[in-house]
Tab-separated table of C-alpha atoms in Angstrom:
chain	number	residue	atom	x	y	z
A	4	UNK	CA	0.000	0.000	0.000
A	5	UNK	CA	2.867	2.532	1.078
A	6	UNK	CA	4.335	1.538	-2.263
A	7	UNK	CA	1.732	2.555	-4.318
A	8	UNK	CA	0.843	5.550	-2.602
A	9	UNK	CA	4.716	6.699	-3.055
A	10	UNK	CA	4.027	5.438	-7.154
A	11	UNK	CA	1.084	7.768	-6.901
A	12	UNK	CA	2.853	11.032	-5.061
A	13	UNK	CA	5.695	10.266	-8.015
A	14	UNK	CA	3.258	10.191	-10.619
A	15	UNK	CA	1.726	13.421	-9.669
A	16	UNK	CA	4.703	15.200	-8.927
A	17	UNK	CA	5.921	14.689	-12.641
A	18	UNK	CA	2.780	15.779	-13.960
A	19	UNK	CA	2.450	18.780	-12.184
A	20	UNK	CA	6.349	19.418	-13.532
A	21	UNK	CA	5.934	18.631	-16.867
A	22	UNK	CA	2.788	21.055	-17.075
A	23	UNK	CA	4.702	23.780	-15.675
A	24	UNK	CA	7.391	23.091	-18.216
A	25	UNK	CA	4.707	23.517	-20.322
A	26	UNK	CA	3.308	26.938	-19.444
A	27	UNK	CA	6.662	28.575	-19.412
A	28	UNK	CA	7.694	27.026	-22.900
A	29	UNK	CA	8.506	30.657	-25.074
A	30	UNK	CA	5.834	31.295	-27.815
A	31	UNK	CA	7.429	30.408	-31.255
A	32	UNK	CA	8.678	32.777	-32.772
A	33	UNK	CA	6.617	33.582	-36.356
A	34	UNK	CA	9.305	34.333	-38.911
A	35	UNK	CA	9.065	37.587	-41.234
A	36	UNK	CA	9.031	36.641	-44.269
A	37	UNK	CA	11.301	38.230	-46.862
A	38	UNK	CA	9.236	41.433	-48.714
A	39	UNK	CA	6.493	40.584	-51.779
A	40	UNK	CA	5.114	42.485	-54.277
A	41	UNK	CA	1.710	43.009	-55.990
A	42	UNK	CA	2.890	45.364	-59.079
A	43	UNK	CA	-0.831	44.838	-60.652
A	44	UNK	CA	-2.492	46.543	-57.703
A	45	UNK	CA	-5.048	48.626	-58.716
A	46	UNK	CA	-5.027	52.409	-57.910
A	47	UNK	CA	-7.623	52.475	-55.434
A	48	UNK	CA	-5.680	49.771	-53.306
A	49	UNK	CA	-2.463	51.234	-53.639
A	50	UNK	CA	-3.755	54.945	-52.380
A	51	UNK	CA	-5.314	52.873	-49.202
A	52	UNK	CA	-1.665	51.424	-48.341
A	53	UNK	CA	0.027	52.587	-44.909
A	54	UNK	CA	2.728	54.542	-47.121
A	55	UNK	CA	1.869	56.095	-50.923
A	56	UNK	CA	4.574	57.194	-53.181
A	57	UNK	CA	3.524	59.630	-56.214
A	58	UNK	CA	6.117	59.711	-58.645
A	59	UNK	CA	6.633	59.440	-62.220
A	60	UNK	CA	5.933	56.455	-64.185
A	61	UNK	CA	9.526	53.783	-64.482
A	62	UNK	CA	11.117	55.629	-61.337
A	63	UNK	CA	13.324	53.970	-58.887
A	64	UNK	CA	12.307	53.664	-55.736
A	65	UNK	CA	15.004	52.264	-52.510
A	66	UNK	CA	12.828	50.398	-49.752
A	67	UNK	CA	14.141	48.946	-46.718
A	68	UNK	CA	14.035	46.549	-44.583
A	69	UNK	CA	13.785	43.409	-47.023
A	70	UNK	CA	11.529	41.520	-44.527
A	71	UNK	CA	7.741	42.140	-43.541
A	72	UNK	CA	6.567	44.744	-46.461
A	73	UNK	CA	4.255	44.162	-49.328
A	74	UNK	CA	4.941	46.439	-51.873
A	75	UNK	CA	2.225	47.537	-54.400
A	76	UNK	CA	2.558	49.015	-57.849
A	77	UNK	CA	6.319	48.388	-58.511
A	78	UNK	CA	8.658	45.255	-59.579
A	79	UNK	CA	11.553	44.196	-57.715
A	80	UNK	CA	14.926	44.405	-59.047
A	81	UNK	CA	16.213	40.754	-59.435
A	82	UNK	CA	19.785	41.754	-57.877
A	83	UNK	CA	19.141	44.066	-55.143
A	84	UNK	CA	15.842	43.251	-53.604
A	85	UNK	CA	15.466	46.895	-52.084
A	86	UNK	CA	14.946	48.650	-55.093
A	87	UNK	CA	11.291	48.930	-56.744
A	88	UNK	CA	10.361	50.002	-60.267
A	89	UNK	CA	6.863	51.882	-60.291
A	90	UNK	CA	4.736	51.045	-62.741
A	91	UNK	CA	2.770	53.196	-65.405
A	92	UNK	CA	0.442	54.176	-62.424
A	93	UNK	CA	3.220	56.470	-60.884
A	94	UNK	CA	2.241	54.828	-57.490
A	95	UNK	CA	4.186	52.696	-55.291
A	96	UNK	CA	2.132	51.454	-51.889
A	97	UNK	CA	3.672	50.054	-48.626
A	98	UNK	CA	1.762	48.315	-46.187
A	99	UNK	CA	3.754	46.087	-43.161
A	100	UNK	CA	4.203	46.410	-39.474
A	101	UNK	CA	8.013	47.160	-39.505
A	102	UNK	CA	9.833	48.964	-36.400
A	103	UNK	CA	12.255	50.840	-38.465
A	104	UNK	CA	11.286	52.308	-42.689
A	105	UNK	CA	13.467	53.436	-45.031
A	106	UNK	CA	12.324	55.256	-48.584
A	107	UNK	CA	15.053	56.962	-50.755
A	108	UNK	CA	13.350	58.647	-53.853
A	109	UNK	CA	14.748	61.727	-55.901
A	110	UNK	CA	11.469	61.623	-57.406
A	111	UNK	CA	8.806	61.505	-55.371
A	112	UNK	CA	6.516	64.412	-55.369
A	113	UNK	CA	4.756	63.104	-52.463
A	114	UNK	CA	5.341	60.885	-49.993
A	115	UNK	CA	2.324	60.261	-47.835
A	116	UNK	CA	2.013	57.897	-44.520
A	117	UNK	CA	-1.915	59.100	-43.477
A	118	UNK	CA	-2.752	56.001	-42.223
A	119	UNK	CA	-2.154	54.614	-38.766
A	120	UNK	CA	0.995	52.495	-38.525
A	121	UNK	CA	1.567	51.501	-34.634
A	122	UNK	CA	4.689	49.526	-35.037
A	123	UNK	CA	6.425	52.077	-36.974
A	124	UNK	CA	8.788	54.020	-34.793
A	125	UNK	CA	11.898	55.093	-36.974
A	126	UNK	CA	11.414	56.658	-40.464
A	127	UNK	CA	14.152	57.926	-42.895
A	128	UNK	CA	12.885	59.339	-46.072
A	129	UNK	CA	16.042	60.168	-47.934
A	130	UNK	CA	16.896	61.341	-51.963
A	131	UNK	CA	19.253	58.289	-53.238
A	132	UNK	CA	21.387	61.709	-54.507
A	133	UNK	CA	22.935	64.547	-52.844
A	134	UNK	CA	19.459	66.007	-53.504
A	135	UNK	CA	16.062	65.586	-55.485
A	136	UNK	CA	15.433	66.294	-58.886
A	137	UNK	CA	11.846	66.529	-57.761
A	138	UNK	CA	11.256	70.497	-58.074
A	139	UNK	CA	9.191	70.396	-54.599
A	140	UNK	CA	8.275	67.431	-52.548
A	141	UNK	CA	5.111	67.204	-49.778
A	142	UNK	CA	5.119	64.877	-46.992
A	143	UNK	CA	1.796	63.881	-44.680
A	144	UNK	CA	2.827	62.103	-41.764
A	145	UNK	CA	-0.331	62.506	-40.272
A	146	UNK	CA	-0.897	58.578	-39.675
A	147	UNK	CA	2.993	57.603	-38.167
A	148	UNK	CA	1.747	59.056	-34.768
A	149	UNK	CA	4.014	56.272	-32.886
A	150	UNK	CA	7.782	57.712	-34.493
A	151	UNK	CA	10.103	58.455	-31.785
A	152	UNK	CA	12.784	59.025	-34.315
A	153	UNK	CA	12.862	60.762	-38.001
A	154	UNK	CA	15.546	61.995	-40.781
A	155	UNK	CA	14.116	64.148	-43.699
A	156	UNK	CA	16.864	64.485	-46.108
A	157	UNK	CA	17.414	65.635	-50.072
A	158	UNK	CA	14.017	67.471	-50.727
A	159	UNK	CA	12.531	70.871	-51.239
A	160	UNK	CA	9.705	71.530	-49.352
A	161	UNK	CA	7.287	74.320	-48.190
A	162	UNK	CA	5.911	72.763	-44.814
A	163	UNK	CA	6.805	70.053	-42.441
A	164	UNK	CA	3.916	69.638	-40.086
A	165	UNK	CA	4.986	66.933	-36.566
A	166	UNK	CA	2.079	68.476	-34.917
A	167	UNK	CA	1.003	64.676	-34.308
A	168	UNK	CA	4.707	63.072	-33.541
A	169	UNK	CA	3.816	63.984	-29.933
A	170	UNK	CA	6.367	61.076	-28.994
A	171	UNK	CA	9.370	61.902	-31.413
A	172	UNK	CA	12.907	62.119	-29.620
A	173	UNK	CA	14.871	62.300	-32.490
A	174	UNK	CA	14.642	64.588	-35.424
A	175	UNK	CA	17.317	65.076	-38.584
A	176	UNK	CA	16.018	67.291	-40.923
A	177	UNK	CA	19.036	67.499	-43.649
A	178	UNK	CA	22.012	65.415	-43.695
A	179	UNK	CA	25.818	66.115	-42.625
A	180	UNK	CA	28.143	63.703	-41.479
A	181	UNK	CA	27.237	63.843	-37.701
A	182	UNK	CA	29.287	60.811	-37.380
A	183	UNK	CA	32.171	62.099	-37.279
A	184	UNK	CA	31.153	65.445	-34.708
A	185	UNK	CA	30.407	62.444	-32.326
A	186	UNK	CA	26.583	62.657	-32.230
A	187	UNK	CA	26.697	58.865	-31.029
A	188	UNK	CA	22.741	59.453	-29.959
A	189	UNK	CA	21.801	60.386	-33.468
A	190	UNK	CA	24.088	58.313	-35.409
A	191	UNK	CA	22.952	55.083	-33.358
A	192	UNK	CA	18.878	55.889	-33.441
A	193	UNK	CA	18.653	57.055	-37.376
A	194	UNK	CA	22.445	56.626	-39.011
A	195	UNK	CA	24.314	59.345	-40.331
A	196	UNK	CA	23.518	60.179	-44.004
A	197	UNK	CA	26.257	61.831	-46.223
A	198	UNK	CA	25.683	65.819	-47.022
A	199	UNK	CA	22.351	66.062	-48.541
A	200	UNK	CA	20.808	69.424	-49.988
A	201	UNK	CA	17.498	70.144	-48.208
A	202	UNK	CA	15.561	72.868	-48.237
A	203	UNK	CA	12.312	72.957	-45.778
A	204	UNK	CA	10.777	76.659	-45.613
A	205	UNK	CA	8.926	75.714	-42.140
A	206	UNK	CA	8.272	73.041	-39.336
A	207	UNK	CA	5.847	72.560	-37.370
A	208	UNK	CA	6.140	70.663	-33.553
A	209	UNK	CA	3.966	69.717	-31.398
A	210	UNK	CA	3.454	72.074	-28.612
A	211	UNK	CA	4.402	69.833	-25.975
A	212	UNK	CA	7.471	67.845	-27.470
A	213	UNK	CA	9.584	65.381	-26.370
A	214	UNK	CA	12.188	65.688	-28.740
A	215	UNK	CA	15.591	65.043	-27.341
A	216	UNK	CA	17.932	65.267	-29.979
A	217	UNK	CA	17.873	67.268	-33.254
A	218	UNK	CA	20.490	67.399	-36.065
A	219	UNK	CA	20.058	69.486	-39.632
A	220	UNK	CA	21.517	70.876	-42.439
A	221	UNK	CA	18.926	73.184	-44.151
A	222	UNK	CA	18.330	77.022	-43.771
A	223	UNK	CA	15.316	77.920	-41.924
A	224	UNK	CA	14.843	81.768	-41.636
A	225	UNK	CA	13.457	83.300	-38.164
A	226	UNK	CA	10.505	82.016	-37.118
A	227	UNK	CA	10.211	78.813	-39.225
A	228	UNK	CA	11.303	76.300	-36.938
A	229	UNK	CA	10.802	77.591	-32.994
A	230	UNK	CA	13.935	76.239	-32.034
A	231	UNK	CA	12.346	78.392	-28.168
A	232	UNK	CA	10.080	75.457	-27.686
A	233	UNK	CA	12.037	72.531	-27.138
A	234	UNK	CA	11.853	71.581	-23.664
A	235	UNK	CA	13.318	68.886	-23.482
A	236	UNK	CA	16.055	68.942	-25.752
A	237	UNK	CA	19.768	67.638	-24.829
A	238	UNK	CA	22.009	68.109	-27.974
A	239	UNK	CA	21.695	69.967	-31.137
A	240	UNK	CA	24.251	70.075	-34.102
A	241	UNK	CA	23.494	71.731	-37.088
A	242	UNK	CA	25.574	73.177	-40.312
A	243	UNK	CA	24.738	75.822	-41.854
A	244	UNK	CA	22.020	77.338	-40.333
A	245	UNK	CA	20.175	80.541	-41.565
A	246	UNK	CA	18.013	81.549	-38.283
A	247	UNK	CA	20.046	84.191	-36.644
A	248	UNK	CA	18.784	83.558	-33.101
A	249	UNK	CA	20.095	80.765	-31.127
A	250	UNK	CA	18.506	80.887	-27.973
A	251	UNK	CA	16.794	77.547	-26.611
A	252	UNK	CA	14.510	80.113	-24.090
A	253	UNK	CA	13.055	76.348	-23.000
A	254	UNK	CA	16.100	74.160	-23.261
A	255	UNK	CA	17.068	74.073	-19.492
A	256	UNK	CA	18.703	70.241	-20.039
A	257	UNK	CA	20.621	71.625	-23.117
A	258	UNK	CA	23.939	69.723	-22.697
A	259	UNK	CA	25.996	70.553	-26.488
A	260	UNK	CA	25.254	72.798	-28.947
A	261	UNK	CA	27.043	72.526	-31.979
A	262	UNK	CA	26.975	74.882	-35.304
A	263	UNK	CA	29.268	75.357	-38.118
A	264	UNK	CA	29.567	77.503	-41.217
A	265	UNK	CA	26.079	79.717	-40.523
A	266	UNK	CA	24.642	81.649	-43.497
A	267	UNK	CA	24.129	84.799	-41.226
A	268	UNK	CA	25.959	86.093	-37.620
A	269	UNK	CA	24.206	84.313	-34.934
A	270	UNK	CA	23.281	85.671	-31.655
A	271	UNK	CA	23.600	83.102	-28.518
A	272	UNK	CA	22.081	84.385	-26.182
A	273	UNK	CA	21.870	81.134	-24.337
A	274	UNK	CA	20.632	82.214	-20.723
A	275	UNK	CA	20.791	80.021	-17.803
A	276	UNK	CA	21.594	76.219	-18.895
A	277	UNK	CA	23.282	74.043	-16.230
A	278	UNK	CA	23.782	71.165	-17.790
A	279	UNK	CA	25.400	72.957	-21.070
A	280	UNK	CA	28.821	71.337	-21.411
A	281	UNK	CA	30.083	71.698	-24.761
A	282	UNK	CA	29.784	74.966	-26.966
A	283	UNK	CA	31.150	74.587	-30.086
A	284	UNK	CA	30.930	76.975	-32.951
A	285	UNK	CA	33.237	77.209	-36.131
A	286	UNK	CA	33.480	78.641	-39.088
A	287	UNK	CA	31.169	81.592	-37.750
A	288	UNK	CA	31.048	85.279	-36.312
A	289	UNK	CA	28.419	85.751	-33.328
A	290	UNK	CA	27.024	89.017	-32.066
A	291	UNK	CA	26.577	87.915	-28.924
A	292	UNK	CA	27.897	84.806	-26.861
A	293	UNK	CA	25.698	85.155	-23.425
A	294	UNK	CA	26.134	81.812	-21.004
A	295	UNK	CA	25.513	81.294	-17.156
A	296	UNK	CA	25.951	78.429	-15.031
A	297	UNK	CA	27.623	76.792	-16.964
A	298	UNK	CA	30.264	75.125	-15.523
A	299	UNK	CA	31.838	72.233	-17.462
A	300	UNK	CA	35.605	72.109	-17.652
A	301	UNK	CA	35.462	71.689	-21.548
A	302	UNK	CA	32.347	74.385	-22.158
A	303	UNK	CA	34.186	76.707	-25.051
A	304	UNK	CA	37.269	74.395	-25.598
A	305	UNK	CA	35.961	73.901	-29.322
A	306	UNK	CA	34.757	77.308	-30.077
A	307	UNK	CA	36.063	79.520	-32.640
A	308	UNK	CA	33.595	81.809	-33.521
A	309	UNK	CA	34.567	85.390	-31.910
A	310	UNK	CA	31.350	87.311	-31.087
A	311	UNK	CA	31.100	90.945	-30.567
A	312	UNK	CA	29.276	90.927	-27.061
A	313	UNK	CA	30.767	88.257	-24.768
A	314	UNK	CA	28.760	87.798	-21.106
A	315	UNK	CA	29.666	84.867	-19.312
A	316	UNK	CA	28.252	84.455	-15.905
A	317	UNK	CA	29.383	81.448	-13.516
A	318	UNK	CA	31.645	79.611	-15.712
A	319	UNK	CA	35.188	78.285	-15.206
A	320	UNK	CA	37.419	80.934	-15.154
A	321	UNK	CA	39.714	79.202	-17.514
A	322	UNK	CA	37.691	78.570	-20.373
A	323	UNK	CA	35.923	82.009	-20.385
A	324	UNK	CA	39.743	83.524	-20.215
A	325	UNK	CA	41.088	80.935	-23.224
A	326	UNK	CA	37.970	81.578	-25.394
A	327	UNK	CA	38.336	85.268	-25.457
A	328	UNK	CA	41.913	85.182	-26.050
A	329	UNK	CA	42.262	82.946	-28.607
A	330	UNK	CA	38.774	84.399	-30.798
A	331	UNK	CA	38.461	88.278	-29.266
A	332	UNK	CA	40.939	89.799	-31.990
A	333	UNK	CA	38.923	92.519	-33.780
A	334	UNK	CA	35.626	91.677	-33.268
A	335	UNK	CA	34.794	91.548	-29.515
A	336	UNK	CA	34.015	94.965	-28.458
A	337	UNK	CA	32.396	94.313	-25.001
A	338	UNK	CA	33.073	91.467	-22.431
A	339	UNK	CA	31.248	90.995	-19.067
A	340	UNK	CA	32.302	88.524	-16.430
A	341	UNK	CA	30.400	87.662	-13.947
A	342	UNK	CA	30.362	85.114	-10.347
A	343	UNK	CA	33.967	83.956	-11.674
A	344	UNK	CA	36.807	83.249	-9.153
A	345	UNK	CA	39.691	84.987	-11.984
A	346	UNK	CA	43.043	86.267	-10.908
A	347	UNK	CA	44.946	89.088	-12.078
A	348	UNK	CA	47.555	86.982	-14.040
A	349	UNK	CA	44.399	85.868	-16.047
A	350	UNK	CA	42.608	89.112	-16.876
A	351	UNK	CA	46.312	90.188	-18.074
A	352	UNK	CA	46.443	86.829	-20.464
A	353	UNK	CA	42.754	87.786	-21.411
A	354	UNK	CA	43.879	91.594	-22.369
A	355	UNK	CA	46.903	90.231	-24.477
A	356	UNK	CA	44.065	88.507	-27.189
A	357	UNK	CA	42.153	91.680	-27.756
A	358	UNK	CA	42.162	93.729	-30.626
A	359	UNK	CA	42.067	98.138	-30.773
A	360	UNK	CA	38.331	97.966	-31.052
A	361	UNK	CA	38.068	100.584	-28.311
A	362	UNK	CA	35.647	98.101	-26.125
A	363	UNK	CA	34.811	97.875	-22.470
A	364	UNK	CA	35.821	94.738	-20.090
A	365	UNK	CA	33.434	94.704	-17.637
A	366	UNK	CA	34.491	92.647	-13.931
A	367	UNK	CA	34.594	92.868	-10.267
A	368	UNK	CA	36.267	96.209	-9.387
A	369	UNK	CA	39.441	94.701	-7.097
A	370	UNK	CA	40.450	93.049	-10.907
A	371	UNK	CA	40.720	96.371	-11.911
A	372	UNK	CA	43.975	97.056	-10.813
A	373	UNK	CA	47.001	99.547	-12.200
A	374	UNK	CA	48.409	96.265	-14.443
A	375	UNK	CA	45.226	95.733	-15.886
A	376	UNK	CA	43.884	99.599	-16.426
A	377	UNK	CA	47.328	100.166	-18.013
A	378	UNK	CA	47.050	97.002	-20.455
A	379	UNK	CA	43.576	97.732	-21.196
A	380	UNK	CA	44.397	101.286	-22.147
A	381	UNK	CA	47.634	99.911	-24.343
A	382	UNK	CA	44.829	98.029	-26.130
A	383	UNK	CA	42.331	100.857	-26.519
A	384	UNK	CA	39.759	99.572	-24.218
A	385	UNK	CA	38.064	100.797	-20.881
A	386	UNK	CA	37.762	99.045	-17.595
A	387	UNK	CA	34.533	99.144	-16.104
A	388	UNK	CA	33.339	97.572	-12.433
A	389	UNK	CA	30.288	95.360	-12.255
């Protein structure tokens, strides 16, 4: 009896282990198949699919990824299985729940993505050249409300409206090899495209956006892309930009700014930003560089823009004195220093970069001492005490 209840306990203790076995046994995975095409879809189908292409008849199209897309109007290439030939239609459809999307066009006159695509959460819609022959391009994002990252790159375009990208962190408008400036962020979430021409005359963000990190090369003029409302912004690199006004009123996490080769002199008149630790401008002339609190060791060591108006409040001594030296020459015609533990042996190196421009040095009144009144007035310029 003892033996067969043990038999019994045995019996039921494997059961019980194989069915838990059971339970925690992974789902199989469903494979994604490589992409297919339907290049006899009909017009009306093709206009319903998640992404619409308008382009002229026999164009090339790039798509990408290869796997889980169905691709409507269009032949595949039999050697490269990302490129698409539209048919006499001039539409190309996309429908597929990818992560990532890729569409490279110099054609496309409009690339539309209206309808709702939850999966889809990085888009890069690139010219396959330096830039589009298209003469102007529009682009409805209207249905890819779920994109946390996007690069716009090669076209000419009158609006760009993210209005409903309330959840977009990462935005490249324009391409520049960001690569090799070390935007790691960028480079890892969307790539880093080689220099594309791009002209966008506006964008338009969300009111409350999250984005996090932006990268461009296309000239906005003032008030085309409110560069004021991006609270939550950490880096920003951008070549040659056209708004004269760098300012980030909202960008109290700002951490680098980066700008090269502007098409106009910029005024950065950054305010108050903590957590700034890298300024770095080249290849430019500011008319004003205006910082406080920023107090990274590194903050100006890659600056070479001289500005006019210089007002640095709370910053390491060291890097306000070796910007100012090295970029004052004859251009800087007022500097203020503020909160700043400096010495008299460094207001003296400061003095020796300055050019006759007949400016003002403004600072605490016990730096103002015979050695630095008498280099200041060998230099043309005026002492004044804060």
């Amino acid at each position: 009896m003892k033996k067969s209840l043990a038999l019994l306990a045995l019996a039921s203790l494997f059961i019980g282990t194989t069915s838990c076995r059971k339970k925690d046994e992974p789902k199989p995975v469903v494979p994604v198949l490589p992409n297919t095409i339907d290049a006899s879809a009909d017009a009306a189908t093709i206009k319903n699919a998640q992404a619409v292409l308008t382009v002229p008849a026999n164009s090339i199209v790039y798509i990408s990824p290869k796997k889980g897309l169905n691709i409507l109007g269009a032949t595949m290439d039999k050697s490269d299985s990302t490129k698409f030939t539209v048919g006499p239609s001039g539409l190309l459809g996309i429908n597929g729940n990818v992560e990532m999307l890729t569409i490279q066009s110099d054609d496309a006159t409009e690339i539309s993505l209206s309808k709702p695509s939850s999966q889809l959460k990085r888009l890069r819609i690139l010219s396959k050249s330096s830039n589009a022959s298209a003469a102007k391009t529009t682009i409805d994002l209207s249905g890819a409300t779920e994109l946390e990252g996007l690069l716009v790159a090669g076209y000419t375009m009158d609006l760009l409206d993210l209005t409903k990208q309330t959840k977009l962190r990462y935005l490249a408008l324009g391409g520049f090899n960001w690569k090799a400036k070390d935007f790691v962020e960028m480079t890892k979430f969307l790539g880093s495209p080689a220099q594309m021409d791009t002209r966008i005359e506006e964008v338009k963000l969300p009111a409350n956006n999250v984005i996090e990190y932006i990268a461009g090369r296309t000239p906005f003029q003032s008030g085309k892309f409110d560069i004021d409302n991006l609270p939550k912004l950490k880096k920003f690199f951008w070549q040659t930009p056209a708004f004269p006004n760098l300012t980030f009123a909202k960008s109290q996490d700002l951490e680098v700014l980066f700008a090269t080769a502007p098409w106009v002199k910029l005024n950065a008149d950054l305010g108050n930003k903590p957590k700034l630790r890298d300024i770095s401008f080249q290849n430019a002339s500011l008319s004003k560089l205006a910082v406080s609190n920023a107090t990274a060791a590194n903050l100006l060591k890659d600056s070479s823009a001289p500005a006019e108006v210089v007002e640095l409040d709370n910053i390491d001594p060291a890097q306000a004195v070796s910007y100012i030296k090295r970029t004052a020459g004859t251009t800087t015609k007022s500097i203020t220093l503020k909160n700043m533990n400096l010495t008299e042996d460094q207001i003296l190196d400061l003095i020796s970069g300055l050019g006759a421009t007949n400016g003002t040095l403004k600072v605490k009144a016990d730096l103002l001492t015979t050695a630095v009144n008498a280099a200041l007035t060998a230099k043309h310029w005026t002492g004044a005490a804060l």
